[in-house]
Short mmCIF file of C-alpha atoms in Angstrom, two decimals:
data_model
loop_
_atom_site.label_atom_id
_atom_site.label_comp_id
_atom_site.label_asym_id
_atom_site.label_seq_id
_atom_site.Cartn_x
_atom_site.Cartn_y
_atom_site.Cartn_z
CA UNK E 1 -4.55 -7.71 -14.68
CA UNK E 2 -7.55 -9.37 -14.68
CA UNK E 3 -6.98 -11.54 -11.46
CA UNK E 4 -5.71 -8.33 -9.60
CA UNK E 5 -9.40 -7.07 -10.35
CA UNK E 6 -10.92 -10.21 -9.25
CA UNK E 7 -8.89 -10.17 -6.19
CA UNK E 8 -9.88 -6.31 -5.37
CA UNK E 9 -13.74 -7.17 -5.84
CA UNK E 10 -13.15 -10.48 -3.33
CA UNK E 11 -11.75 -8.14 -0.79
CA UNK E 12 -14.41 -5.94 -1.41
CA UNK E 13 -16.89 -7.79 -0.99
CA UNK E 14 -15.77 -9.72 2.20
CA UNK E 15 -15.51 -6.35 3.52
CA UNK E 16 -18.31 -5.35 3.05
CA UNK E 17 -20.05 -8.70 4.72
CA UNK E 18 -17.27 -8.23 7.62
CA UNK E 19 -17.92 -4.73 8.37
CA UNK E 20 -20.11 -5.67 11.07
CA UNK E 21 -17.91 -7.94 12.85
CA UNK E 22 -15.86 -7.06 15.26
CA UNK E 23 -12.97 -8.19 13.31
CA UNK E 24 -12.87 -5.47 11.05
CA UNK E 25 -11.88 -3.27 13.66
CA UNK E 26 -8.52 -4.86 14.30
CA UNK E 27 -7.76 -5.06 10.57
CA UNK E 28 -6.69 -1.42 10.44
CA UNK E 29 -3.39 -2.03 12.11
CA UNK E 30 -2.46 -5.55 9.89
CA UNK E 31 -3.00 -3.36 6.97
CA UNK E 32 -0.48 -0.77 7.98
CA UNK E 33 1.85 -2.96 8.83
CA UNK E 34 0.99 -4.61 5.75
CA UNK E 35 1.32 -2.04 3.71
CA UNK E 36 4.69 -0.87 5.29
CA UNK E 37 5.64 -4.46 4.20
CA UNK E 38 5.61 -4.16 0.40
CA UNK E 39 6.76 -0.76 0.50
CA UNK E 40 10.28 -1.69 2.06
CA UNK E 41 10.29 -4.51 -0.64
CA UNK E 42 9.54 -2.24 -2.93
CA UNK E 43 12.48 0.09 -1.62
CA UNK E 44 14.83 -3.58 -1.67
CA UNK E 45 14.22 -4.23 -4.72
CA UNK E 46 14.69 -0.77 -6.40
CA UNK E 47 17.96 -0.64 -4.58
CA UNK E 48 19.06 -3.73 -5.10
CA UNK E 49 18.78 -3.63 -9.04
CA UNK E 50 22.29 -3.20 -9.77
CA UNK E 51 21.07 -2.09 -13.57
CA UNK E 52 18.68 0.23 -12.59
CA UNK E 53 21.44 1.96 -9.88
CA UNK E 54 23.57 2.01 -12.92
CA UNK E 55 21.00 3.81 -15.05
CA UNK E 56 20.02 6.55 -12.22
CA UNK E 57 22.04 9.46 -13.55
CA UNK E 58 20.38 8.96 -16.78
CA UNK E 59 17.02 8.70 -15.66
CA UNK E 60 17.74 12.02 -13.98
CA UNK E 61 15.43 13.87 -11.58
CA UNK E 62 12.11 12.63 -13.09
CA UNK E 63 12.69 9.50 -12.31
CA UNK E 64 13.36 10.26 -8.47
CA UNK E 65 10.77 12.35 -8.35
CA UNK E 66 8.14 9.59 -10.01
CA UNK E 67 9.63 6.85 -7.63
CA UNK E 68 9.12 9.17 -4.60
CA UNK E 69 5.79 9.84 -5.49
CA UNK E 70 4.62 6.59 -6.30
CA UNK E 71 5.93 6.03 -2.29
CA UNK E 72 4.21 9.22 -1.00
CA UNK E 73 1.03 8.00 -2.62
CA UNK E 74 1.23 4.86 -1.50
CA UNK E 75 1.92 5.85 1.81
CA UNK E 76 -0.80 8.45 2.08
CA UNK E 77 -3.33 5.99 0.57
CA UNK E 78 -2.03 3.78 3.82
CA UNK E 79 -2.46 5.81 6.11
CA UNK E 80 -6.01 7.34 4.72
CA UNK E 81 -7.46 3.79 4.41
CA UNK E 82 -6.27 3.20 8.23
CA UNK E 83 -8.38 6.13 9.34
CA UNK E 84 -11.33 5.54 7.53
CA UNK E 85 -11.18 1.59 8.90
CA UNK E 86 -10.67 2.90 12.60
CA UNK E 87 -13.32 5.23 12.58
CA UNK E 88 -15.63 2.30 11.32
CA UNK E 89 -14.80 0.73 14.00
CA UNK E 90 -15.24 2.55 16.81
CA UNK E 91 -11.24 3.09 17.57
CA UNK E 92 -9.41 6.13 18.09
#
């Protein structure tokens, strides 16, 4: 856990020295994409547990509901954090 925090405050901070380059601005869309990326692995790899497709009818309707958040979230997060970074810099 530790190294994902270290990770997050490395990213953070060469954004923060980046934000004026003109870099930055073309970040936006590699992050989407990105983004997209691990979420179809993410979808793979849920799908292609054959345990947990075995287990779904007892996990019920929380655990769709949980899963499908977790994507909605992560999606949403995507696509505010695209905005915000194409407003920065100077896009759309």
């Amino acid at each position: 856990m530790f190294e994902i925090l270290l990770i997050l405050a490395a990213g953070i901070a060469i954004g923060r020295i980046g934000a004026k380059l003109t870099i930055t601005a073309r970040i936006g869309g590699a992050v989407k994409w990105t983004v997209c990326g691990l979420v179809g692995v993410l979808g793979y790899s849920i799908g292609a547990d054959s345990t947990l497709a075995a287990e779904l009818p007892e996990i019920g309707l929380t655990g769709i509901v949980l899963a499908l958040a977790g994507t909605a979230g992560s999606i949403a997060g995507a696509m505010i954090l695209m905005r915000a970074t194409s407003r920065k810099g100077g896009g759309k």
